[in-house]
Short mmCIF file of C-alpha atoms in Angstrom, two decimals:
data_model
loop_
_atom_site.label_atom_id
_atom_site.label_comp_id
_atom_site.label_asym_id
_atom_site.label_seq_id
_atom_site.Cartn_x
_atom_site.Cartn_y
_atom_site.Cartn_z
CA ALA M 1 22.50 -1.67 -6.07
CA PRO M 2 24.16 1.15 -8.77
CA ALA M 3 23.48 0.00 -12.61
CA VAL M 4 26.06 -0.09 -14.79
CA SER M 5 25.78 -0.35 -17.98
CA VAL M 6 26.38 -2.76 -21.12
CA THR M 7 28.76 -1.12 -22.82
CA GLU M 8 30.77 -0.61 -18.79
CA ILE M 9 30.51 -4.63 -18.64
CA ARG M 10 31.95 -5.01 -22.04
CA ARG M 11 34.80 -2.36 -21.01
CA TYR M 12 35.47 -3.93 -18.30
CA LEU M 13 35.88 -7.87 -19.06
CA ARG M 14 37.40 -6.31 -22.32
CA ALA M 15 40.14 -4.78 -20.12
CA GLN M 16 40.15 -7.90 -17.31
CA GLY M 17 40.82 -9.88 -20.50
CA VAL M 18 37.92 -12.58 -20.12
CA PRO M 19 36.95 -13.88 -23.61
CA PHE M 20 32.75 -13.23 -24.56
CA GLN M 21 30.51 -13.82 -26.46
CA ASP M 22 27.17 -11.28 -27.52
CA GLY M 23 24.06 -12.89 -27.20
CA TYR M 24 20.23 -12.07 -26.90
CA SER M 25 19.77 -11.09 -23.04
CA CYS M 26 22.90 -11.65 -22.30
CA LEU M 27 27.04 -11.95 -22.74
CA HIS M 28 28.74 -15.34 -22.21
CA ALA M 29 31.20 -16.09 -21.18
CA PRO M 30 33.53 -18.97 -19.95
CA SER M 31 32.40 -19.78 -15.55
CA LEU M 32 34.72 -18.74 -13.37
CA PHE M 33 33.69 -20.59 -11.14
CA VAL M 34 34.53 -24.12 -13.00
CA PRO M 35 37.47 -25.53 -13.51
CA GLY M 36 39.41 -25.18 -16.07
CA GLN M 37 36.16 -23.15 -18.59
CA ALA M 38 39.17 -20.34 -18.95
CA GLU M 39 39.58 -20.30 -21.75
CA PRO M 40 37.39 -19.65 -25.38
CA PRO M 41 35.44 -22.84 -26.23
CA PRO M 42 36.13 -24.49 -29.85
CA PRO M 43 33.79 -24.47 -31.76
CA ALA M 44 32.69 -27.76 -31.46
CA GLY M 45 32.30 -27.92 -27.99
CA PRO M 46 29.89 -27.23 -25.25
CA PRO M 47 29.29 -23.72 -25.87
CA PHE M 48 30.38 -20.42 -22.20
CA THR M 49 28.04 -20.80 -18.51
CA LEU M 50 28.14 -17.42 -17.05
CA PHE M 51 26.00 -15.74 -18.19
CA ILE M 52 25.79 -12.20 -17.44
CA ASP M 53 23.07 -9.95 -17.98
CA LYS M 54 22.75 -6.66 -19.86
CA THR M 55 20.37 -4.92 -18.60
CA THR M 56 21.17 -5.06 -14.66
CA GLY M 57 24.70 -7.36 -15.20
CA SER M 58 23.47 -10.14 -12.41
CA PHE M 59 25.15 -13.59 -14.28
CA LEU M 60 24.23 -16.79 -13.24
CA CYS M 61 26.17 -19.63 -14.18
CA THR M 62 24.14 -23.01 -15.48
CA ALA M 63 27.26 -25.23 -14.66
CA THR M 64 26.93 -24.23 -11.20
CA LEU M 65 24.23 -22.53 -10.79
CA ALA M 66 26.59 -19.75 -9.08
CA GLU M 67 24.35 -15.88 -9.36
CA GLY M 68 24.93 -13.13 -7.79
CA THR M 69 25.29 -9.06 -8.74
CA TRP M 70 27.98 -7.17 -11.01
CA GLN M 71 29.21 -6.31 -8.08
CA ASP M 72 29.56 -9.81 -7.43
CA LEU M 73 31.07 -10.89 -10.33
CA GLN M 74 33.71 -7.83 -10.27
CA ALA M 75 34.84 -9.71 -7.20
CA THR M 76 35.03 -12.72 -8.51
CA VAL M 77 36.98 -11.29 -11.21
CA GLU M 78 38.96 -9.67 -9.02
CA LEU M 79 40.08 -12.78 -6.72
CA ARG M 80 40.44 -14.79 -9.93
CA HIS M 81 43.40 -12.55 -11.05
CA ARG M 82 44.95 -13.29 -7.45
CA GLY M 83 44.66 -16.67 -7.39
CA LEU M 84 41.94 -16.39 -5.77
CA PRO M 85 38.87 -18.15 -5.05
CA PRO M 86 35.49 -17.26 -5.18
CA PRO M 87 34.22 -15.21 -2.57
CA GLY M 88 32.07 -16.38 0.59
CA PRO M 89 29.10 -14.29 1.28
CA GLY M 90 29.17 -11.99 3.88
CA GLN M 91 28.66 -12.98 8.02
CA ALA M 92 24.69 -11.21 7.40
CA ALA M 93 24.43 -13.36 3.97
CA GLU M 94 24.85 -16.03 4.67
CA GLU M 95 22.85 -17.40 7.41
CA GLU M 96 20.44 -15.35 5.28
CA GLU M 97 21.47 -18.28 2.65
CA GLU M 98 21.40 -20.90 5.17
CA GLU M 99 17.55 -19.72 5.92
CA GLU M 100 16.95 -19.24 2.57
CA ALA M 101 18.33 -22.95 2.02
CA ALA M 102 16.53 -24.53 4.87
CA GLU M 103 13.31 -23.21 3.04
CA ALA M 104 14.38 -24.48 0.00
CA ARG M 105 14.85 -28.58 1.99
CA ARG M 106 11.81 -28.24 3.06
CA ALA M 107 10.38 -27.22 -0.26
CA ARG M 108 12.41 -30.45 -2.01
CA GLU M 109 10.81 -32.60 0.42
CA ASP M 110 6.79 -31.44 0.35
CA ALA M 111 7.92 -31.74 -3.24
CA ARG M 112 9.07 -35.37 -3.62
CA ARG M 113 7.03 -36.94 -0.78
CA ILE M 114 4.71 -35.17 -3.51
CA TRP M 115 5.71 -37.04 -6.22
CA GLU M 116 5.74 -39.97 -4.18
CA ARG M 117 2.40 -39.80 -3.77
CA ALA M 118 1.35 -38.98 -7.01
CA LEU M 119 0.15 -41.30 -10.65
CA PRO M 120 0.98 -41.53 -14.18
CA LEU M 121 -2.96 -40.80 -14.94
CA TRP M 122 -2.63 -43.30 -17.39
CA GLU M 123 -1.91 -46.03 -13.98
CA LEU M 124 -6.10 -45.30 -13.38
CA LEU M 125 -7.13 -48.57 -12.75
CA ASP M 126 -10.29 -47.11 -13.07
CA GLU M 127 -10.55 -45.91 -17.08
CA GLU M 128 -13.48 -44.12 -16.02
CA GLU M 129 -11.48 -41.71 -13.73
CA THR M 130 -9.32 -41.40 -16.47
CA ARG M 131 -11.31 -40.83 -18.16
CA ALA M 132 -13.12 -37.80 -16.55
CA THR M 133 -9.98 -36.36 -15.54
CA LYS M 134 -9.08 -35.84 -18.97
CA ALA M 135 -12.53 -33.94 -19.46
CA ALA M 136 -12.07 -32.11 -16.40
CA PHE M 137 -8.80 -30.36 -17.48
CA GLY M 138 -9.80 -30.90 -20.90
CA ILE M 139 -6.58 -32.86 -22.29
CA ALA M 140 -8.75 -35.71 -23.75
CA PRO M 141 -7.05 -35.15 -27.15
CA LEU M 142 -3.00 -34.72 -25.19
CA THR M 143 -2.42 -38.83 -26.24
CA ASP M 144 -0.48 -40.95 -22.89
CA ALA M 145 2.35 -40.98 -24.57
CA THR M 146 3.03 -37.03 -24.59
CA LEU M 147 1.59 -36.56 -20.80
CA LYS M 148 4.61 -39.52 -20.20
CA ARG M 149 7.11 -37.57 -21.69
CA PHE M 150 6.23 -34.42 -20.11
CA GLY M 151 6.45 -36.17 -16.24
CA VAL M 152 3.39 -35.23 -15.82
CA ARG M 153 1.31 -36.29 -13.61
CA TYR M 154 -2.35 -37.02 -11.29
CA LEU M 155 -3.28 -36.65 -7.17
CA ARG M 156 -6.20 -37.87 -6.81
CA ALA M 157 -6.78 -36.41 -3.14
CA ALA M 158 -5.89 -33.02 -3.47
CA LYS M 159 -8.21 -34.10 -7.74
CA ALA M 160 -4.72 -31.87 -9.57
CA LEU M 161 -2.22 -32.46 -11.97
CA VAL M 162 1.76 -32.45 -10.87
CA PHE M 163 4.48 -31.04 -13.47
CA PRO M 164 7.35 -31.63 -12.43
CA TRP M 165 10.44 -29.16 -11.84
CA PHE M 166 13.73 -30.90 -12.73
CA GLY M 167 17.31 -29.82 -11.87
CA PRO M 168 19.02 -28.48 -15.52
CA ARG M 169 22.41 -30.35 -14.62
CA ASP M 170 21.45 -33.59 -12.34
CA GLY M 171 18.14 -34.03 -13.22
CA ALA M 172 17.17 -34.35 -9.52
CA LEU M 173 12.90 -33.04 -8.32
CA ARG M 174 14.40 -29.30 -7.17
CA GLY M 175 9.71 -27.93 -6.56
CA LEU M 176 6.83 -29.44 -8.11
CA LYS M 177 3.19 -27.71 -8.99
CA LEU M 178 -0.08 -28.47 -9.10
CA VAL M 179 -3.16 -27.85 -10.86
CA ALA M 180 -6.27 -28.01 -9.74
CA ALA M 181 -9.48 -28.27 -12.27
CA ALA M 182 -11.35 -24.43 -12.64
CA GLU M 183 -14.12 -25.26 -9.74
CA GLY M 184 -16.58 -21.72 -11.92
CA ARG M 185 -18.20 -22.68 -15.24
CA GLY M 186 -16.61 -21.14 -18.83
CA ASP M 187 -14.07 -20.06 -20.08
CA ALA M 188 -14.08 -17.69 -17.79
CA ALA M 189 -13.10 -20.08 -14.29
CA ALA M 190 -9.47 -20.06 -14.17
CA PRO M 191 -7.07 -23.13 -12.83
CA THR M 192 -6.65 -23.16 -8.96
CA GLU M 193 -2.24 -23.05 -8.86
CA GLU M 194 0.43 -24.05 -6.17
CA THR M 195 3.82 -23.76 -6.41
CA PHE M 196 6.94 -25.71 -4.41
CA PRO M 197 8.71 -23.57 -3.80
CA ARG M 198 6.38 -19.93 -2.80
CA PHE M 199 6.22 -18.99 -6.40
CA ASP M 200 9.20 -15.79 -6.13
CA ALA M 201 11.33 -19.02 -6.25
CA TYR M 202 10.23 -20.80 -8.55
CA ARG M 203 11.67 -20.50 -11.67
CA ASN M 204 10.65 -24.00 -13.75
CA LEU M 205 11.05 -23.58 -17.11
CA PHE M 206 8.99 -26.07 -17.63
CA GLY M 207 9.89 -29.02 -20.72
CA LEU M 208 13.96 -27.09 -20.61
CA PRO M 209 14.76 -31.26 -19.87
CA LEU M 210 13.70 -32.39 -22.97
CA ILE M 211 15.21 -29.30 -25.15
CA GLY M 212 18.07 -30.69 -26.93
CA ARG M 213 21.56 -28.41 -27.03
CA ARG M 214 20.92 -28.37 -30.81
CA ASP M 215 17.59 -26.49 -30.67
CA THR M 216 17.34 -23.12 -31.92
CA GLU M 217 13.26 -22.98 -32.50
CA VAL M 218 11.04 -22.69 -29.37
CA VAL M 219 7.14 -21.49 -28.53
CA LEU M 220 6.85 -20.16 -24.63
CA THR M 221 3.57 -20.57 -23.58
CA GLY M 222 1.36 -19.42 -20.46
CA ARG M 223 0.26 -22.97 -19.17
CA GLU M 224 2.06 -26.98 -18.80
CA LEU M 225 -0.78 -27.97 -20.78
CA ASP M 226 -0.69 -25.73 -23.39
CA ALA M 227 3.24 -26.52 -24.05
CA LEU M 228 1.95 -30.68 -24.20
CA ALA M 229 -0.71 -29.68 -26.76
CA LEU M 230 2.32 -27.76 -29.03
CA HIS M 231 4.74 -29.96 -29.25
CA GLN M 232 2.04 -33.41 -29.55
CA ALA M 233 0.59 -31.78 -32.44
CA THR M 234 3.16 -28.94 -34.28
CA GLY M 235 7.14 -31.33 -32.92
CA VAL M 236 8.35 -28.10 -32.05
CA PRO M 237 10.24 -26.83 -29.25
CA SER M 238 7.52 -26.07 -26.24
CA LEU M 239 8.01 -24.07 -22.85
CA ALA M 240 6.05 -23.38 -20.67
CA LEU M 241 6.53 -19.52 -18.25
CA PRO M 242 6.30 -20.45 -14.54
CA ARG M 243 4.07 -17.54 -13.77
CA GLY M 244 2.66 -17.23 -17.25
CA ALA M 245 1.52 -14.21 -18.33
CA ALA M 246 1.91 -12.02 -15.12
CA CYS M 247 5.93 -12.06 -15.54
CA LEU M 248 9.19 -13.22 -16.99
CA PRO M 249 11.98 -13.87 -14.22
CA PRO M 250 15.65 -12.22 -15.59
CA ALA M 251 16.95 -15.49 -13.91
CA LEU M 252 15.15 -17.42 -16.42
CA LEU M 253 16.53 -15.99 -19.90
CA PRO M 254 19.83 -17.73 -19.40
CA TYR M 255 18.39 -20.74 -20.71
CA LEU M 256 16.53 -19.48 -23.49
CA GLU M 257 20.16 -17.49 -25.24
CA GLN M 258 20.11 -20.77 -27.09
CA PHE M 259 16.93 -19.72 -28.96
CA LYS M 260 17.32 -17.61 -32.29
CA ARG M 261 13.57 -18.16 -33.58
CA VAL M 262 11.28 -17.57 -30.52
CA THR M 263 7.14 -17.68 -30.42
CA LEU M 264 5.13 -16.44 -27.88
CA TRP M 265 1.75 -17.94 -27.65
CA LEU M 266 0.59 -16.47 -23.77
CA GLY M 267 -3.33 -16.80 -23.74
CA GLU M 268 -5.85 -15.44 -26.01
CA ASP M 269 -6.78 -12.94 -24.27
CA LEU M 270 -5.77 -9.02 -24.73
CA ARG M 271 -3.51 -8.88 -20.53
CA SER M 272 -1.87 -11.94 -22.57
CA TRP M 273 -0.64 -9.73 -25.71
CA GLU M 274 0.42 -7.36 -23.82
CA ALA M 275 3.28 -9.26 -21.93
CA ALA M 276 4.01 -10.92 -24.79
CA LYS M 277 4.47 -7.99 -26.43
CA LEU M 278 6.87 -6.71 -23.37
CA PHE M 279 8.72 -10.57 -23.10
CA ALA M 280 9.93 -9.42 -26.27
CA ARG M 281 10.89 -7.17 -25.51
CA LYS M 282 14.37 -9.11 -22.47
CA LEU M 283 14.62 -11.60 -25.37
CA SER M 284 15.32 -9.33 -28.40
CA LEU M 285 12.59 -8.12 -30.76
CA LYS M 286 13.97 -9.08 -33.32
CA ARG M 287 14.38 -13.22 -32.76
CA CYS M 288 10.65 -12.49 -31.18
CA SER M 289 7.00 -13.89 -32.55
CA LEU M 290 3.61 -13.05 -31.75
CA VAL M 291 0.52 -15.54 -31.71
CA ARG M 292 -2.65 -12.97 -31.77
CA PRO M 293 -4.21 -13.07 -30.01
CA GLY M 294 -8.34 -14.07 -31.40
CA ASP M 295 -11.28 -16.15 -31.81
CA LEU M 296 -9.42 -19.24 -34.92
CA GLN M 297 -5.99 -18.35 -32.32
CA PRO M 298 -6.86 -19.59 -28.46
CA ARG M 299 -4.68 -20.79 -26.72
CA PRO M 300 -2.75 -23.89 -28.15
CA LEU M 301 -4.59 -26.39 -25.48
CA GLU M 302 -7.94 -24.81 -26.70
CA ALA M 303 -6.80 -25.15 -30.63
CA LEU M 304 -5.76 -28.61 -30.27
CA ASN M 305 -9.39 -28.71 -28.56
CA GLN M 306 -11.21 -27.39 -30.84
CA GLY M 307 -8.84 -29.62 -34.41
CA LEU M 308 -7.40 -26.18 -35.78
CA ASN M 309 -4.36 -26.24 -37.45
CA LEU M 310 -1.40 -25.17 -34.61
CA THR M 311 0.89 -25.53 -37.16
CA LYS M 312 -0.13 -22.95 -39.40
CA ILE M 313 -1.42 -20.09 -36.41
CA LEU M 314 2.63 -20.85 -35.28
CA ARG M 315 3.86 -19.72 -38.71
CA ALA M 316 1.01 -16.58 -39.26
CA ALA M 317 3.46 -15.49 -35.98
CA LEU M 318 3.44 -11.49 -36.24
CA PRO M 319 7.05 -10.15 -36.15
CA ALA M 320 8.03 -8.55 -32.89
CA GLY M 321 10.31 -5.82 -33.95
CA HIS M 322 8.13 -3.48 -35.73
CA LYS M 323 9.31 -0.98 -38.79
CA SER M 324 8.99 2.57 -38.04
CA ILE M 325 6.49 3.31 -40.87
CA VAL M 326 3.86 1.58 -41.43
CA SER M 327 0.56 1.91 -43.14
CA PHE M 328 -3.50 1.43 -42.64
CA ARG M 329 -3.05 -2.25 -43.77
CA GLN M 330 -0.79 -3.28 -41.71
CA LEU M 331 -2.28 -1.55 -38.22
CA ARG M 332 -6.78 -3.49 -39.90
CA GLU M 333 -5.74 -5.73 -37.53
CA GLU M 334 -5.38 -4.69 -34.70
CA VAL M 335 -7.65 -1.59 -35.19
CA PHE M 336 -10.60 -4.17 -36.48
CA GLY M 337 -9.00 -6.30 -32.44
CA GLU M 338 -9.48 -2.82 -30.32
CA LEU M 339 -13.04 -3.24 -31.79
CA ALA M 340 -14.17 -6.74 -31.73
CA ASN M 341 -12.51 -6.83 -27.32
CA SER M 342 -12.80 -3.48 -25.78
CA GLU M 343 -14.00 -4.55 -22.96
CA GLN M 344 -10.30 -6.11 -22.97
CA VAL M 345 -9.54 -2.74 -23.92
CA ALA M 346 -11.16 -0.82 -21.58
CA GLY M 347 -9.10 -3.07 -19.19
CA VAL M 348 -8.15 -4.64 -15.59
CA LYS M 349 -11.97 -3.97 -13.90
CA TRP M 350 -11.78 -3.72 -9.72
CA ALA M 351 -14.10 -6.49 -8.29
CA ARG M 352 -14.35 -4.40 -5.00
CA PHE M 353 -15.58 -0.79 -6.57
CA PRO M 354 -18.30 -1.38 -9.37
CA GLU M 355 -18.58 2.19 -9.40
CA LEU M 356 -15.54 2.94 -10.44
CA ASN M 357 -15.31 0.69 -13.12
CA LYS M 358 -18.41 2.68 -15.07
CA LEU M 359 -15.99 5.63 -14.28
CA LEU M 360 -12.49 4.90 -15.17
CA LYS M 361 -13.75 1.25 -17.21
CA GLY M 362 -10.53 -0.60 -15.30
CA HIS M 363 -6.90 -0.07 -15.74
CA ARG M 364 -4.61 0.64 -18.47
CA ARG M 365 -0.79 0.30 -18.94
CA GLY M 366 0.84 3.60 -19.85
CA GLU M 367 -2.17 5.88 -17.82
CA LEU M 368 -2.11 7.86 -15.17
CA THR M 369 -4.39 8.46 -12.40
CA VAL M 370 -4.44 11.96 -9.26
CA PHE M 371 -6.49 10.69 -6.25
CA THR M 372 -6.27 14.46 -3.96
CA GLY M 373 -8.21 14.81 -1.10
CA PRO M 374 -7.51 17.04 2.13
CA THR M 375 -5.48 15.54 5.25
CA GLY M 376 -7.05 13.20 6.47
CA SER M 377 -9.89 12.06 3.55
CA GLY M 378 -8.82 8.50 3.24
CA LYS M 379 -6.73 9.42 0.41
CA THR M 380 -4.26 6.61 1.34
CA THR M 381 -6.50 3.68 3.24
CA PHE M 382 -8.54 3.68 -0.32
CA ILE M 383 -5.44 3.30 -2.95
CA SER M 384 -4.51 0.95 -1.02
CA GLU M 385 -7.18 -1.12 -1.68
CA TYR M 386 -7.44 0.27 -4.23
CA ALA M 387 -3.99 -1.75 -5.50
CA LEU M 388 -6.01 -4.61 -3.97
CA ASP M 389 -8.18 -5.14 -5.87
CA LEU M 390 -5.95 -5.35 -8.92
CA CYS M 391 -3.29 -7.12 -7.56
CA THR M 392 -4.76 -9.75 -6.43
CA GLN M 393 -5.71 -10.22 -10.06
CA GLY M 394 -1.76 -11.27 -11.46
CA VAL M 395 -2.23 -6.74 -11.80
CA CYS M 396 2.52 -6.56 -10.71
CA THR M 397 2.59 -3.58 -7.84
CA LEU M 398 5.20 -1.02 -6.88
CA TRP M 399 4.27 0.68 -4.15
CA GLY M 400 6.12 3.55 -3.41
CA SER M 401 5.61 4.98 0.30
CA PHE M 402 7.00 7.91 0.66
CA GLU M 403 4.32 9.24 3.84
CA ILE M 404 4.19 6.10 5.88
CA ASN M 405 6.63 3.01 6.74
CA ASN M 406 6.13 -0.01 4.67
CA ILE M 407 5.09 -2.23 8.05
CA ARG M 408 2.15 0.02 8.23
CA LEU M 409 0.90 -0.32 4.63
CA ALA M 410 1.87 -3.83 4.36
CA LYS M 411 -0.59 -4.19 7.88
CA ILE M 412 -3.01 -2.57 6.52
CA MET M 413 -3.01 -4.63 2.59
CA LEU M 414 -2.92 -6.88 4.93
CA THR M 415 -6.61 -6.44 6.94
CA GLN M 416 -8.14 -5.27 4.07
CA PHE M 417 -7.01 -8.36 1.98
CA ALA M 418 -8.34 -10.42 4.50
CA THR M 419 -11.83 -8.66 5.18
CA ARG M 420 -10.68 -8.63 9.64
CA ARG M 421 -8.64 -7.48 12.15
CA LEU M 422 -6.23 -10.07 12.72
CA GLU M 423 -5.33 -8.24 15.61
CA GLU M 424 -8.28 -10.16 17.17
CA GLN M 425 -7.49 -13.32 15.55
CA LEU M 426 -4.04 -14.02 15.61
CA GLU M 427 -3.84 -16.80 15.53
CA LEU M 428 -5.15 -16.41 11.21
CA TYR M 429 -1.81 -14.29 11.06
CA ASP M 430 0.60 -17.02 9.29
CA GLU M 431 -2.30 -18.80 7.40
CA TRP M 432 -2.87 -15.07 5.40
CA ALA M 433 -0.03 -14.00 5.19
CA ASP M 434 1.31 -16.37 3.10
CA ARG M 435 -1.70 -16.37 1.33
CA PHE M 436 -0.16 -12.08 0.97
CA GLU M 437 3.03 -13.66 0.56
CA ASP M 438 2.30 -14.98 -3.18
CA LEU M 439 0.82 -11.61 -4.61
CA PRO M 440 2.58 -10.10 -7.13
CA LEU M 441 3.28 -6.69 -4.97
CA TYR M 442 6.92 -5.14 -3.98
CA PHE M 443 7.28 -1.70 -2.18
CA MET M 444 10.29 0.01 -2.96
CA THR M 445 12.61 0.98 0.79
CA PHE M 446 11.99 4.84 -0.09
CA HIS M 447 11.01 6.82 3.09
CA GLY M 448 10.55 10.73 2.86
CA GLN M 449 12.53 13.72 0.51
CA GLN M 450 13.54 11.30 -2.68
CA ASN M 451 15.80 12.00 -5.65
CA ILE M 452 13.57 11.53 -8.26
CA LYS M 453 15.76 10.55 -10.75
CA THR M 454 16.99 7.91 -7.80
CA VAL M 455 13.35 6.54 -7.92
CA ILE M 456 12.43 6.35 -11.18
CA ASP M 457 15.50 4.77 -11.34
CA ALA M 458 14.68 1.70 -9.25
CA MET M 459 10.90 1.93 -10.70
CA GLN M 460 12.95 1.02 -13.88
CA HIS M 461 14.44 -1.62 -11.78
CA ALA M 462 11.14 -2.83 -10.76
CA VAL M 463 9.38 -3.03 -14.69
CA TYR M 464 12.96 -5.42 -16.48
CA MET M 465 13.19 -8.09 -13.42
CA TYR M 466 8.94 -7.93 -11.87
CA ASP M 467 7.94 -6.70 -14.93
CA ILE M 468 5.30 -4.10 -13.30
CA THR M 469 2.56 -2.72 -15.11
CA HIS M 470 0.98 -0.56 -11.71
CA VAL M 471 2.55 1.89 -9.81
CA VAL M 472 1.66 3.72 -6.92
CA VAL M 473 3.00 6.37 -4.52
CA ASP M 474 1.78 8.35 -2.07
CA ASN M 475 2.38 10.96 -2.15
CA LEU M 476 4.32 13.95 -4.53
CA GLN M 477 4.53 16.44 -1.57
CA PHE M 478 6.36 14.09 0.76
CA MET M 479 8.19 12.49 -2.31
CA MET M 480 9.68 15.98 -2.62
CA GLY M 481 10.09 17.48 0.41
CA HIS M 482 7.11 19.40 -0.13
CA GLU M 483 5.01 18.17 2.77
CA GLN M 484 5.26 21.71 4.80
CA LEU M 485 4.24 23.50 0.97
CA SER M 486 0.69 22.86 2.36
CA ALA M 487 -2.30 21.08 4.44
CA ASP M 488 -3.94 19.38 1.79
CA ARG M 489 -2.48 17.93 -0.56
#
């Protein structure tokens, strides 16, 4: 879809006589999908429910969950002027929507079955089992009242905590997340997660049903248990992002518009800190504060376990919007942080290429790496595995393959991911394809020579939508249309 500026959106709404208010990330307007919401709301009445993203023009009506592109919204406005109902999707889109709806129904059904089998932790008859379970997840300080308030359950068969996703309007179960305790030793072992529906359709701002309409302050955390710990220790409204520090989907922004102050406390490592700075830009810097990771400022659940004062940590959060001129005094802590966390500052390490870690230290944002070599030397095969290695560690990756098509590239990557020849074991294809689908990996659909501005626009859009932190271009000569100049590249 062509890009649209917020100035154009405002101009169009004014020209069409649609009242709107300026929000942080979105414009708020009366919903075209709710009868009788065409006028501005009275000061004490319910607010507007149509949210238009200032960056992309995409819209979401929180009352009906209708959503679409800026072009869809324009079509709806013009039909309304002619007294006609909102447009339905075309036939191809309708078939796709039906397929998506069927998939969503299946996921809801799976979620409902799991939810009915799961038990509240405090209802486990064996006290020893309850104690052992709480110890395994590091949640001994969390009270039954807190677990009950957030509706957390335990699935014995999978030894996993179950976090529900309730619809904001009807309170119906829309999905859930299963979190199994970390198998490894020490703090480095991350818990394993599974969501219903799959991660790209799982948009649960965990804790949202507990937010009151008058709440103006919220803390965003990277994990559900952190939201529980924060709420118990401080009483401040707390929400957990569905994919933690990996991504803040723009579809969630309308639900965060009511807050005048947003504190991001995503985790204790440098990647969480970088993600918090990125998300603050999406949410509007002027209302955001960030909790800097450090020894005395670990993630909220860890802070609760260590008996730290979480209210004090929140008060010490730094404003996200920096002044234009600073002295060393303001930079002092950040410089110390870089020195103290030199391993993390070096970036995300490659798991499959230990030699590369010696050479490049790790993958860092904002750096350009160029691979050159003669035709047929294996550049694409290597870069594919190089990027896949980072992607499996949660680095959101965008591929621009201008020389070989996406199907061939995806086949190479899937084979590298599965570390086996799937053409000889087709019965395993679905299992590996399901796992591969859950990676934060996206492909540009360009092929052959392209206008560089079009490509950069697509990259910028992907960075906003999916929080991309690694872009791969293969290769520059094909993109620029210079492949005839030289055999080697």
